[in-house]
Amino acid sequence: MPHTPNVRRLLHRVLTASLGALLAVTASTVPARAGTGQVGDVTEYPLTTPDSYPAGITAGPDRALWVAESGVNRIARVTTAGAVTEYPLPTADSFPQGITQGPGRALWFTEGTGDRIGRITTGGRITEFPLPGPDRFPVGIAVGGDRALWFTEPGTNTIGRMTADGRVTEYPVPTPDSVPYYITAAADGSLWFTELYGGKIGRIALDGRITEYPLADDSAYPSGIAAGPGGVWFAASGLNAVGRIGARGEIRLFPVPVPDYQVYDITRGPDGHMWYAEQSGRIGRIGRNGTVTEYAVPGGADKVPFNITAGPDRNIWFTELVAGAVGRVQARSGRGTGHTTLPAPARHAAPAGHRPPRLTPGLERLLRSHRP
């Protein structure tokens, strides 16, 4: 059903009511749980502010990790040693979510309820660029082959493009109410994105032309997406699988070992494999042929591993949505456990009644209201 202005306003109120905003900049070094140095060992670093609900994470040009703290309206900088610095956003209750390294050696991020794209330098200076109108709710963000910022707008079912000086162009997604979600750049410079409620993978060329590729059905719930060996890889919790799509749209699915339907985000690791986060408390690694290894996050089911990225230290870093922390997974050579090789069927059937993965506070309620 179409997104009505009343629904958008309701979602905006739900989100802003659920988020807090604190206005101090703080820095600290926090305790961590460390492993023994083997591949798959997990180290965790709590963030400074309680109830921060960290979402997007990316490596910066300063060899630190940068995190969108959706619950407290801040962007955090985390060194590989665990020192945390937080920067409050000028727009109150703006709900930062996606973040990426972009033009000008800066970090660029989405502000969902603020309807803005933000830019923060490595020194903490913030600039905000408003979008053309309200109710866009930008979520995912990536840099295209044209060096512009490309981002998803589930509130208006569009893909946005913004130049470094703030000029915005928007392109409607053909499938109504598809909820374009995360986005990534492919080797040819084009952008690929997931349609969380459309059950499709979309490709947008630099001239704005969009092509969509359907998965099993609209309950596939594709979310995270990243370029990798052999094409673009994505997480599909509704299929309990990681998928790969080639340049011509050919899709191959690889099931993950534990049938809990919680695989959420994915990134290319420094070892050339793809790494993914499962909200039920594991970090997985998958090879090009579908060989899967999974590593448990201690108490991870209560922490909700969320977004994931390759770090500047050649390890894997991820956010813990409920725990208010970031985690590091040892990715370099060593001995791992839990190796499982699984078949890769062409298609899966989504389980009856399966719901999408857990989202940041308020966003889950917002999107649920769009379902029939």
Short mmCIF file of C-alpha atoms in Angstrom, two decimals:
data_model
loop_
_atom_site.label_atom_id
_atom_site.label_comp_id
_atom_site.label_asym_id
_atom_site.label_seq_id
_atom_site.Cartn_x
_atom_site.Cartn_y
_atom_site.Cartn_z
CA MET A 1 0.00 0.00 0.00
CA PRO A 2 1.27 3.51 -0.63
CA HIS A 3 3.10 5.54 2.00
CA THR A 4 0.60 8.16 3.12
CA PRO A 5 1.62 11.45 4.76
CA ASN A 6 -0.28 10.41 7.91
CA VAL A 7 1.76 7.19 8.18
CA ARG A 8 5.00 9.09 7.68
CA ARG A 9 4.09 11.61 10.36
CA LEU A 10 3.15 8.81 12.75
CA LEU A 11 6.48 7.09 12.18
CA HIS A 12 8.36 10.32 12.72
CA ARG A 13 6.61 10.81 16.07
CA VAL A 14 7.28 7.19 17.10
CA LEU A 15 10.97 7.51 16.30
CA THR A 16 11.57 10.87 17.89
CA ALA A 17 9.71 9.84 21.03
CA SER A 18 11.95 6.78 21.44
CA LEU A 19 15.33 8.50 21.09
CA GLY A 20 17.24 10.73 23.49
CA ALA A 21 19.82 13.42 22.73
CA LEU A 22 22.70 14.31 25.05
CA LEU A 23 24.87 17.31 24.22
CA ALA A 24 28.30 16.70 25.73
CA VAL A 25 31.37 15.45 23.84
CA THR A 26 33.15 12.80 25.91
CA ALA A 27 36.21 10.60 25.48
CA SER A 28 37.25 7.49 27.38
CA THR A 29 39.06 4.20 27.12
CA VAL A 30 36.74 1.37 28.08
CA PRO A 31 37.25 -2.21 29.25
CA ALA A 32 37.06 -5.06 26.78
CA ARG A 33 36.61 -8.81 26.71
CA ALA A 34 39.52 -10.25 24.75
CA GLY A 35 40.18 -13.62 23.16
CA THR A 36 43.43 -15.52 22.79
CA GLY A 37 44.48 -14.23 19.37
CA GLN A 38 42.96 -16.98 17.23
CA VAL A 39 40.75 -16.34 14.25
CA GLY A 40 37.20 -15.80 15.49
CA ASP A 41 38.15 -14.47 18.92
CA VAL A 42 35.90 -11.58 19.94
CA THR A 43 36.85 -8.40 21.83
CA GLU A 44 34.12 -5.97 22.92
CA TYR A 45 34.29 -2.26 23.72
CA PRO A 46 31.31 -0.57 25.43
CA LEU A 47 30.41 2.88 24.18
CA THR A 48 30.36 5.79 26.61
CA THR A 49 26.69 6.76 26.68
CA PRO A 50 24.01 4.31 27.88
CA ASP A 51 21.22 3.31 25.49
CA SER A 52 23.21 4.47 22.48
CA TYR A 53 21.82 1.79 20.11
CA PRO A 54 24.84 1.82 17.76
CA ALA A 55 23.83 1.08 14.17
CA GLY A 56 26.09 1.86 11.20
CA ILE A 57 29.86 1.38 11.45
CA THR A 58 32.69 2.08 9.01
CA ALA A 59 36.46 2.50 8.93
CA GLY A 60 37.65 6.11 8.65
CA PRO A 61 40.65 7.62 6.90
CA ASP A 62 42.23 8.18 10.34
CA ARG A 63 42.47 4.41 11.04
CA ALA A 64 39.63 4.55 13.56
CA LEU A 65 36.08 3.17 13.48
CA TRP A 66 33.15 5.58 13.17
CA VAL A 67 29.73 4.63 14.53
CA ALA A 68 26.22 6.09 14.20
CA GLU A 69 24.64 6.07 17.67
CA SER A 70 20.96 6.05 16.75
CA GLY A 71 19.67 6.16 20.33
CA VAL A 72 21.55 9.24 21.57
CA ASN A 73 21.90 11.36 18.40
CA ARG A 74 25.68 11.13 18.22
CA ILE A 75 28.51 9.97 16.00
CA ALA A 76 31.22 8.05 17.86
CA ARG A 77 34.88 7.59 16.98
CA VAL A 78 36.43 4.39 18.34
CA THR A 79 40.14 3.67 18.05
CA THR A 80 41.36 0.10 17.55
CA ALA A 81 42.51 0.25 21.20
CA GLY A 82 38.97 1.06 22.36
CA ALA A 83 39.16 4.81 23.08
CA VAL A 84 35.74 6.39 22.46
CA THR A 85 34.95 9.99 21.50
CA GLU A 86 31.36 11.08 20.88
CA TYR A 87 30.10 14.06 18.89
CA PRO A 88 26.48 15.28 19.30
CA LEU A 89 24.58 16.19 16.14
CA PRO A 90 23.24 19.74 15.66
CA THR A 91 19.74 18.53 14.74
CA ALA A 92 17.97 17.07 17.77
CA ASP A 93 16.52 13.55 17.58
CA SER A 94 17.73 13.08 14.01
CA PHE A 95 18.24 9.28 14.31
CA PRO A 96 21.64 8.67 12.62
CA GLN A 97 21.88 5.21 11.12
CA GLY A 98 24.08 4.54 8.06
CA ILE A 99 27.66 5.82 7.80
CA THR A 100 30.42 5.58 5.20
CA GLN A 101 33.78 7.09 4.34
CA GLY A 102 33.28 9.57 1.51
CA PRO A 103 34.57 12.63 -0.34
CA GLY A 104 36.98 14.98 1.39
CA ARG A 105 38.36 12.29 3.72
CA ALA A 106 35.22 12.76 5.80
CA LEU A 107 32.53 10.45 7.16
CA TRP A 108 29.04 10.82 5.70
CA PHE A 109 25.92 9.55 7.45
CA THR A 110 22.14 9.44 7.20
CA GLU A 111 19.80 11.18 9.65
CA GLY A 112 16.48 9.35 9.50
CA THR A 113 14.02 11.62 11.26
CA GLY A 114 16.19 14.64 10.57
CA ASP A 115 15.76 14.12 6.80
CA ARG A 116 19.40 15.07 6.33
CA ILE A 117 22.70 13.73 5.15
CA GLY A 118 25.47 14.59 7.59
CA ARG A 119 29.21 15.03 7.14
CA ILE A 120 31.76 14.82 9.95
CA THR A 121 35.48 15.43 9.62
CA THR A 122 37.98 13.32 11.54
CA GLY A 123 38.34 16.31 13.85
CA GLY A 124 34.63 16.24 14.70
CA ARG A 125 33.34 19.16 12.64
CA ILE A 126 29.77 18.44 11.48
CA THR A 127 27.87 19.80 8.47
CA GLU A 128 24.28 18.81 7.67
CA PHE A 129 22.60 18.86 4.26
CA PRO A 130 18.77 18.87 4.27
CA LEU A 131 16.92 16.70 1.78
CA PRO A 132 14.32 18.23 -0.59
CA GLY A 133 11.36 17.52 1.67
CA PRO A 134 10.12 15.75 4.81
CA ASP A 135 9.52 12.05 5.48
CA ARG A 136 12.43 10.71 3.43
CA PHE A 137 13.90 8.76 6.36
CA PRO A 138 17.32 8.03 4.77
CA VAL A 139 18.93 4.81 6.03
CA GLY A 140 21.72 3.22 3.94
CA ILE A 141 24.53 5.25 2.33
CA ALA A 142 27.45 4.52 0.00
CA VAL A 143 29.81 6.28 -2.41
CA GLY A 144 29.22 5.57 -6.11
CA GLY A 145 31.66 5.41 -9.00
CA ASP A 146 30.89 9.09 -9.64
CA ARG A 147 32.13 10.00 -6.11
CA ALA A 148 28.65 11.17 -5.15
CA LEU A 149 26.77 9.95 -2.07
CA TRP A 150 23.96 7.50 -2.83
CA PHE A 151 21.43 6.64 -0.15
CA THR A 152 18.11 4.88 0.40
CA GLU A 153 14.90 6.69 1.33
CA PRO A 154 12.34 4.13 2.55
CA GLY A 155 9.96 6.91 3.59
CA THR A 156 9.41 7.90 -0.05
CA ASN A 157 10.50 4.62 -1.71
CA THR A 158 13.33 6.30 -3.57
CA ILE A 159 17.09 6.22 -4.04
CA GLY A 160 18.83 9.56 -3.48
CA ARG A 161 22.05 10.94 -4.92
CA MET A 162 23.88 13.88 -3.35
CA THR A 163 26.99 15.70 -4.50
CA ALA A 164 29.59 16.78 -1.95
CA ASP A 165 28.14 20.32 -1.98
CA GLY A 166 24.63 19.09 -1.12
CA ARG A 167 22.79 18.94 -4.48
CA VAL A 168 20.22 16.11 -4.37
CA THR A 169 18.54 14.04 -7.08
CA GLU A 170 15.98 11.33 -6.27
CA TYR A 171 14.94 8.25 -8.26
CA PRO A 172 11.73 6.29 -7.44
CA VAL A 173 11.99 2.53 -6.97
CA PRO A 174 9.58 0.74 -9.38
CA THR A 175 8.10 -1.62 -6.75
CA PRO A 176 5.72 0.29 -4.43
CA ASP A 177 6.46 0.18 -0.68
CA SER A 178 9.58 -1.90 -1.27
CA VAL A 179 11.47 -0.19 1.61
CA PRO A 180 14.88 0.36 -0.03
CA TYR A 181 17.25 -0.28 2.84
CA TYR A 182 21.02 -0.77 2.53
CA ILE A 183 23.15 0.16 -0.48
CA THR A 184 26.67 -0.56 -1.79
CA ALA A 185 28.84 0.26 -4.79
CA ALA A 186 29.88 -2.49 -7.23
CA ALA A 187 33.17 -2.76 -9.10
CA ASP A 188 31.69 -1.02 -12.17
CA GLY A 189 30.63 2.01 -10.08
CA SER A 190 26.91 1.20 -10.13
CA LEU A 191 24.95 0.93 -6.88
CA TRP A 192 23.10 -2.14 -5.62
CA PHE A 193 20.51 -2.00 -2.86
CA THR A 194 18.20 -4.27 -0.89
CA GLU A 195 14.41 -3.93 -0.78
CA LEU A 196 13.57 -5.06 2.74
CA TYR A 197 9.84 -5.50 2.15
CA GLY A 198 9.94 -5.89 -1.63
CA GLY A 199 11.96 -9.12 -1.45
CA LYS A 200 14.24 -7.88 -4.24
CA ILE A 201 17.76 -6.75 -4.99
CA GLY A 202 17.93 -3.52 -6.98
CA ARG A 203 20.65 -2.04 -9.18
CA ILE A 204 20.80 1.65 -10.01
CA ALA A 205 23.11 2.90 -12.74
CA LEU A 206 24.84 6.25 -12.44
CA ASP A 207 22.23 7.74 -14.77
CA GLY A 208 19.44 6.68 -12.41
CA ARG A 209 18.08 3.67 -14.29
CA ILE A 210 16.87 0.99 -11.86
CA THR A 211 16.67 -2.77 -12.45
CA GLU A 212 15.12 -5.11 -9.87
CA TYR A 213 15.82 -8.81 -9.31
CA PRO A 214 13.27 -10.76 -7.22
CA LEU A 215 14.21 -13.31 -4.58
CA ALA A 216 11.94 -16.17 -3.45
CA ASP A 217 9.11 -13.85 -2.36
CA ASP A 218 8.55 -10.62 -0.46
CA SER A 219 9.32 -12.39 2.84
CA ALA A 220 13.00 -12.84 1.95
CA TYR A 221 13.81 -9.64 3.93
CA PRO A 222 17.17 -8.78 2.32
CA SER A 223 19.04 -6.23 4.45
CA GLY A 224 22.84 -5.90 4.40
CA ILE A 225 24.66 -5.76 1.05
CA ALA A 226 28.32 -5.48 0.01
CA ALA A 227 30.48 -6.03 -3.06
CA GLY A 228 32.72 -9.09 -2.95
CA PRO A 229 34.23 -11.90 -5.01
CA GLY A 230 32.07 -12.87 -7.96
CA GLY A 231 29.47 -10.12 -7.57
CA VAL A 232 27.46 -8.42 -4.86
CA TRP A 233 26.62 -10.31 -1.66
CA PHE A 234 23.61 -9.77 0.58
CA ALA A 235 22.01 -11.06 3.79
CA ALA A 236 18.45 -12.42 3.59
CA SER A 237 17.07 -13.31 7.02
CA GLY A 238 13.76 -14.58 5.60
CA LEU A 239 15.67 -17.21 3.62
CA ASN A 240 18.15 -17.89 6.44
CA ALA A 241 20.83 -17.37 3.82
CA VAL A 242 23.60 -15.26 2.40
CA GLY A 243 23.18 -14.59 -1.31
CA ARG A 244 25.35 -13.53 -4.23
CA ILE A 245 24.08 -11.75 -7.32
CA GLY A 246 26.10 -11.41 -10.50
CA ALA A 247 26.30 -8.50 -12.91
CA ARG A 248 23.48 -9.94 -15.05
CA GLY A 249 21.22 -10.66 -12.08
CA GLU A 250 21.97 -14.35 -11.60
CA ILE A 251 21.39 -15.24 -7.93
CA ARG A 252 22.91 -17.99 -5.81
CA LEU A 253 21.92 -18.59 -2.18
CA PHE A 254 24.01 -20.14 0.59
CA PRO A 255 22.15 -21.22 3.76
CA VAL A 256 23.72 -20.36 7.11
CA PRO A 257 24.18 -23.25 9.57
CA VAL A 258 21.69 -22.38 12.33
CA PRO A 259 18.03 -21.98 11.26
CA ASP A 260 17.15 -18.93 13.35
CA TYR A 261 16.46 -16.48 10.50
CA GLN A 262 18.60 -13.68 11.91
CA VAL A 263 21.40 -13.07 9.37
CA TYR A 264 21.42 -9.28 8.97
CA ASP A 265 24.50 -7.47 7.60
CA ILE A 266 27.54 -8.38 5.50
CA THR A 267 30.95 -6.99 4.51
CA ARG A 268 34.06 -8.07 2.63
CA GLY A 269 36.87 -9.02 4.98
CA PRO A 270 40.62 -8.46 4.68
CA ASP A 271 41.03 -12.17 3.94
CA GLY A 272 38.91 -11.90 0.76
CA HIS A 273 35.96 -13.74 2.33
CA MET A 274 32.58 -12.26 3.18
CA TRP A 275 31.73 -11.80 6.86
CA TYR A 276 28.20 -11.46 8.20
CA ALA A 277 26.43 -10.61 11.47
CA GLU A 278 23.63 -12.74 12.90
CA GLN A 279 21.37 -11.00 15.38
CA SER A 280 21.07 -14.21 17.39
CA GLY A 281 24.69 -13.78 18.49
CA ARG A 282 27.19 -14.99 15.90
CA ILE A 283 29.60 -13.62 13.35
CA GLY A 284 30.00 -15.76 10.23
CA ARG A 285 32.54 -16.07 7.44
CA ILE A 286 31.62 -17.43 4.01
CA GLY A 287 33.90 -18.29 1.11
CA ARG A 288 33.13 -17.87 -2.56
CA ASN A 289 32.06 -21.51 -2.84
CA GLY A 290 29.73 -21.30 0.16
CA THR A 291 32.01 -22.71 2.86
CA VAL A 292 30.76 -21.28 6.15
CA THR A 293 32.48 -20.80 9.51
CA GLU A 294 30.64 -19.23 12.43
CA TYR A 295 31.96 -17.72 15.67
CA ALA A 296 29.90 -17.08 18.79
CA VAL A 297 29.73 -13.65 20.42
CA PRO A 298 29.67 -14.23 24.22
CA GLY A 299 26.08 -13.65 25.32
CA GLY A 300 25.43 -12.40 21.81
CA ALA A 301 21.73 -13.22 21.61
CA ASP A 302 21.10 -10.54 24.25
CA LYS A 303 23.39 -8.01 22.52
CA VAL A 304 22.08 -8.23 18.92
CA PRO A 305 25.08 -8.02 16.54
CA PHE A 306 23.93 -5.50 13.95
CA ASN A 307 26.10 -3.76 11.33
CA ILE A 308 29.55 -5.01 10.33
CA THR A 309 32.63 -3.68 8.53
CA ALA A 310 36.29 -4.42 7.81
CA GLY A 311 38.49 -2.43 10.17
CA PRO A 312 41.75 -0.54 9.61
CA ASP A 313 43.58 -3.21 11.64
CA ARG A 314 42.59 -5.96 9.15
CA ASN A 315 40.03 -7.40 11.55
CA ILE A 316 36.22 -7.38 11.47
CA TRP A 317 34.25 -4.88 13.56
CA PHE A 318 30.54 -4.85 14.37
CA THR A 319 27.98 -2.96 16.44
CA GLU A 320 25.93 -4.50 19.24
CA LEU A 321 22.58 -2.78 19.03
CA VAL A 322 21.17 -3.60 22.47
CA ALA A 323 24.46 -3.86 24.40
CA GLY A 324 25.60 -0.38 23.32
CA ALA A 325 29.03 -1.63 22.29
CA VAL A 326 31.24 -2.40 19.33
CA GLY A 327 32.95 -5.74 18.86
CA ARG A 328 36.10 -6.86 17.06
CA VAL A 329 36.52 -10.30 15.53
CA GLN A 330 40.02 -11.62 14.84
CA ALA A 331 40.10 -12.17 11.06
CA ARG A 332 43.73 -12.83 10.32
CA SER A 333 45.27 -16.27 9.82
CA GLY A 334 45.00 -18.75 12.66
CA ARG A 335 42.88 -21.65 13.83
CA GLY A 336 39.09 -21.33 13.84
CA THR A 337 36.29 -23.60 14.99
CA GLY A 338 32.84 -24.57 13.79
CA HIS A 339 33.65 -25.11 10.12
CA THR A 340 30.65 -26.32 8.12
CA THR A 341 30.26 -26.85 4.36
CA LEU A 342 26.66 -26.62 3.16
CA PRO A 343 24.84 -27.05 -0.17
CA ALA A 344 23.75 -23.95 -2.07
CA PRO A 345 20.24 -24.36 -3.49
CA ALA A 346 19.05 -21.89 -6.12
CA ARG A 347 16.02 -20.78 -4.12
CA HIS A 348 14.55 -21.11 -0.65
CA ALA A 349 10.97 -20.91 0.53
CA ALA A 350 10.48 -18.36 3.29
CA PRO A 351 8.95 -19.82 6.48
CA ALA A 352 5.32 -18.99 7.11
CA GLY A 353 4.82 -16.10 9.48
CA HIS A 354 8.49 -15.13 9.64
CA ARG A 355 9.06 -11.50 10.61
CA PRO A 356 11.90 -9.22 9.48
CA PRO A 357 15.06 -8.91 11.58
CA ARG A 358 15.29 -6.57 14.53
CA LEU A 359 15.81 -2.92 13.58
CA THR A 360 16.79 0.20 15.47
CA PRO A 361 14.23 1.57 17.99
CA GLY A 362 11.13 2.95 16.35
CA LEU A 363 12.13 1.97 12.81
CA GLU A 364 10.79 -1.53 13.36
CA ARG A 365 7.39 -0.13 14.38
CA LEU A 366 7.46 2.30 11.48
CA LEU A 367 8.06 -0.34 8.86
CA ARG A 368 5.65 -2.81 10.41
CA SER A 369 2.87 -0.32 9.84
CA HIS A 370 3.45 -0.60 6.07
CA ARG A 371 2.71 -4.33 5.98
CA PRO A 372 -0.77 -5.42 4.88
#
